Amino acid sequence: MYDLVPGGNAPLPPGPLTLRVPGPFDLSAVITGDDGKVAGDADFVFYNQPTAPGARLGADALTVDAARLRPGASRVTLVVSPAEPETPLGRLPAVALRVEGPRGEPVARFAAPRPREETALLVAEIYRRGPAWKLRALGQGYADGLAGVARDFGLDVTDEPDPADPPGAPVPASEAVTVVMPRPRVSAAAPAPAPTAAPPGPLQGFLAQVNAARAAAGAPAVQLDARLTEAARAHSAGMAQRGALATEGPDGTSLYQRVSATGYAYLAIGEHLVSGPRDPVGFLDYCLGQDRTRGTVLERAFTHVGVAEVTDRRGDDVFWTAVWAEPFSPGGLARATAEVLALTNGHRAAAGLGPLAPDPRLAAAAQGHSADMVARGFYAHTAPDGSEPWDRAAAAGSTHRRIGENIACGQRSPTEVVTGWMNSPGHRANILKPSFTHLGVGFVGGGAAGTYWTQLFGG
C-alpha cells in the first residue's frame, strides 16, 4: 500500500475503486476532461445528485469505475466538506483517505494537511495517464465551500430559491453550466438514525432492558445505531473465527478502527467483549454484574449503542460485542479540551504555579498531531515525515520560544488522561514547568488504541 504526501502519485489497479473518507463529512466528486472542466451539470456528483456514469457516492465513500465514465472523461476529483454546514474543517477530525481495490484490498492512503477555516477540501484525484489510471494526493482547501470548488471546475452556482422569496423571483442566467445548490442542510456530525426498537430475533428487547437499567441509575436513554452495530458484528465475527476474545480482529483491525470505518466519529467510546451468554438477558446480566462493566452500560455521556453476537463454527461458543459511544461534535470537542486545560491548571495551582492560557495556534497543532497519529497509524512525538513538536507549532503560526509536548492514547476521559500524565515523571514535568505559559489540547477518536490525546505547551 502507498502512503502519499500532497502531490504524491500511485498506480491504480484495473476495476472499480473505492475512495473512503470516514468522519462527519459530505463527499462530492467532479468529473472532468483533459481541460480540467466539466461537460455538464451531471459531472458534479454530490448529495443531491449521488450518481453519474462510472461514479457513485455512498455514506462515506466514492466508488469509481473508470471504464464506465462518460466519453472524454479523464479525471475524477474527490471533494470533502463538513456534514454540518459552514463548520470549518479545522474543527473536525482529520481528513484521512483510504483507497481500496476491486476486492477490497488496500491500495493507498493519504492523511491530508490539517485545514483551518476552509470549508471544502480537494482530497485526491484519479486521472488517466496513457492507457493506465493513477491516483494523485491533493489537499487543496477552499474557504467558500462547494460553491468555490464548483466554480473552479466550470460550474456556475446559484442558491436554491428561498421559500421566503416572492413567487417568480428571477434566477440569475448564465451561459455557463449551472448547478443549483440547496440551502445548507442541518445535520449533526456522526448523525444517528431515528430511534428504533430493538431488532427482531435474539436481540429483541435488548435496548428496552438497557434503557430500563439506565433509567434506574438516572442516566438518559441510548439509541441503537446501525453503524455501531455493523462494527460490533464484524468484531464478533473476528472473535468467533479465532475462537477467543480480542480487541483486534484476525487481520489486526481494532474495534475502534472498525467503528471509524463505518463513518461514525466519536468523542467517547466504551465496549463489552464477552463470550458465553446464549441470549441478550445473560449478556446484559454479565455486563451489569461488575462495577467496571456496569459503569460502561450506565455512562451518562453515551447516547448510542450497537450490539451483535456471532456463534463460532463448531457452535460451542457465542461471542458478543457491544459498542457504546458519544458522537463527535465541535462543541463536545471544545468542552473536552477545555476540561483538560482546567484539570492541568488545577495541578499547577496546587504546585503554586500560574495557569496556562489557551492558545489557538498550539491547539491547532495539537489537534493536527492527534489526527495524524490516527490517520497514519503511529504513536510518537516524531511524525513519520520527521516533524517534531516545535516544527508543528511553528507551522501553525506559534512564536513561542519554548515548546513541550505530552501525548497519550487509550484514555477514555479528560480526567483519566491528565491523571495518567501526572503519574508519569516526564509528563508531569511538562505540566508543572514554570516557564510554560500557554497550552493547546488535541483529541481524536479512532486508530488502534481508540483515543489519542496531545498537549502542546508554549512559553
mmCIF file of N, CA and C in Angstrom, residues 98 104 234-235 238-239 241-242 247-255 257-258:
data_model
loop_
_atom_site.group_PDB
_atom_site.id
_atom_site.type_symbol
_atom_site.label_atom_id
_atom_site.label_comp_id
_atom_site.label_asym_id
_atom_site.label_seq_id
_atom_site.Cartn_x
_atom_site.Cartn_y
_atom_site.Cartn_z
ATOM 1 N N ARG A 98 -8.556 6.558 2.340
ATOM 2 C CA ARG A 98 -8.091 5.183 2.123
ATOM 3 C C ARG A 98 -8.691 4.707 0.802
ATOM 4 N N GLY A 104 -11.445 -5.103 -2.364
ATOM 5 C CA GLY A 104 -11.352 -4.512 -1.035
ATOM 6 C C GLY A 104 -9.942 -4.420 -0.515
ATOM 7 N N ALA A 234 -18.930 -7.161 12.875
ATOM 8 C CA ALA A 234 -17.659 -7.543 12.263
ATOM 9 C C ALA A 234 -16.652 -7.979 13.320
ATOM 10 N N HIS A 235 -16.665 -7.305 14.465
ATOM 11 C CA HIS A 235 -15.708 -7.666 15.510
ATOM 12 C C HIS A 235 -16.065 -9.009 16.140
ATOM 13 N N GLY A 238 -14.913 -11.756 13.909
ATOM 14 C CA GLY A 238 -13.479 -11.991 14.020
ATOM 15 C C GLY A 238 -13.123 -12.805 15.247
ATOM 16 N N MET A 239 -13.776 -12.502 16.372
ATOM 17 C CA MET A 239 -13.506 -13.278 17.590
ATOM 18 C C MET A 239 -13.980 -14.712 17.436
ATOM 19 N N GLN A 241 -14.118 -16.371 14.695
ATOM 20 C CA GLN A 241 -13.178 -17.031 13.800
ATOM 21 C C GLN A 241 -11.938 -17.495 14.557
ATOM 22 N N ARG A 242 -11.453 -16.651 15.477
ATOM 23 C CA ARG A 242 -10.258 -17.004 16.251
ATOM 24 C C ARG A 242 -10.575 -17.916 17.425
ATOM 25 N N THR A 247 -9.188 -7.595 21.299
ATOM 26 C CA THR A 247 -9.515 -6.219 20.921
ATOM 27 C C THR A 247 -9.240 -5.960 19.451
ATOM 28 N N GLU A 248 -8.491 -6.879 18.791
ATOM 29 C CA GLU A 248 -8.222 -6.765 17.368
ATOM 30 C C GLU A 248 -8.725 -8.010 16.646
ATOM 31 N N GLY A 249 -9.126 -7.833 15.395
ATOM 32 C CA GLY A 249 -9.552 -8.958 14.592
ATOM 33 C C GLY A 249 -8.368 -9.734 14.047
ATOM 34 N N PRO A 250 -8.606 -10.844 13.387
ATOM 35 C CA PRO A 250 -7.519 -11.642 12.815
ATOM 36 C C PRO A 250 -6.634 -10.854 11.845
ATOM 37 N N ASP A 251 -7.198 -9.812 11.213
ATOM 38 C CA ASP A 251 -6.420 -9.011 10.272
ATOM 39 C C ASP A 251 -5.702 -7.846 10.945
ATOM 40 N N GLY A 252 -5.766 -7.761 12.287
ATOM 41 C CA GLY A 252 -5.104 -6.682 13.012
ATOM 42 C C GLY A 252 -5.922 -5.413 13.152
ATOM 43 N N THR A 253 -7.148 -5.411 12.649
ATOM 44 C CA THR A 253 -8.004 -4.234 12.742
ATOM 45 C C THR A 253 -8.659 -4.176 14.115
ATOM 46 N N SER A 254 -8.520 -3.040 14.797
ATOM 47 C CA SER A 254 -9.119 -2.902 16.119
ATOM 48 C C SER A 254 -10.601 -2.581 15.996
ATOM 49 N N LEU A 255 -11.323 -2.796 17.083
ATOM 50 C CA LEU A 255 -12.741 -2.444 17.116
ATOM 51 C C LEU A 255 -12.936 -0.969 16.819
ATOM 52 N N GLN A 257 -11.064 1.016 15.023
ATOM 53 C CA GLN A 257 -10.882 1.268 13.589
ATOM 54 C C GLN A 257 -12.102 0.823 12.795
ATOM 55 N N ARG A 258 -12.743 -0.248 13.247
ATOM 56 C CA ARG A 258 -13.968 -0.689 12.572
ATOM 57 C C ARG A 258 -15.072 0.358 12.736
#
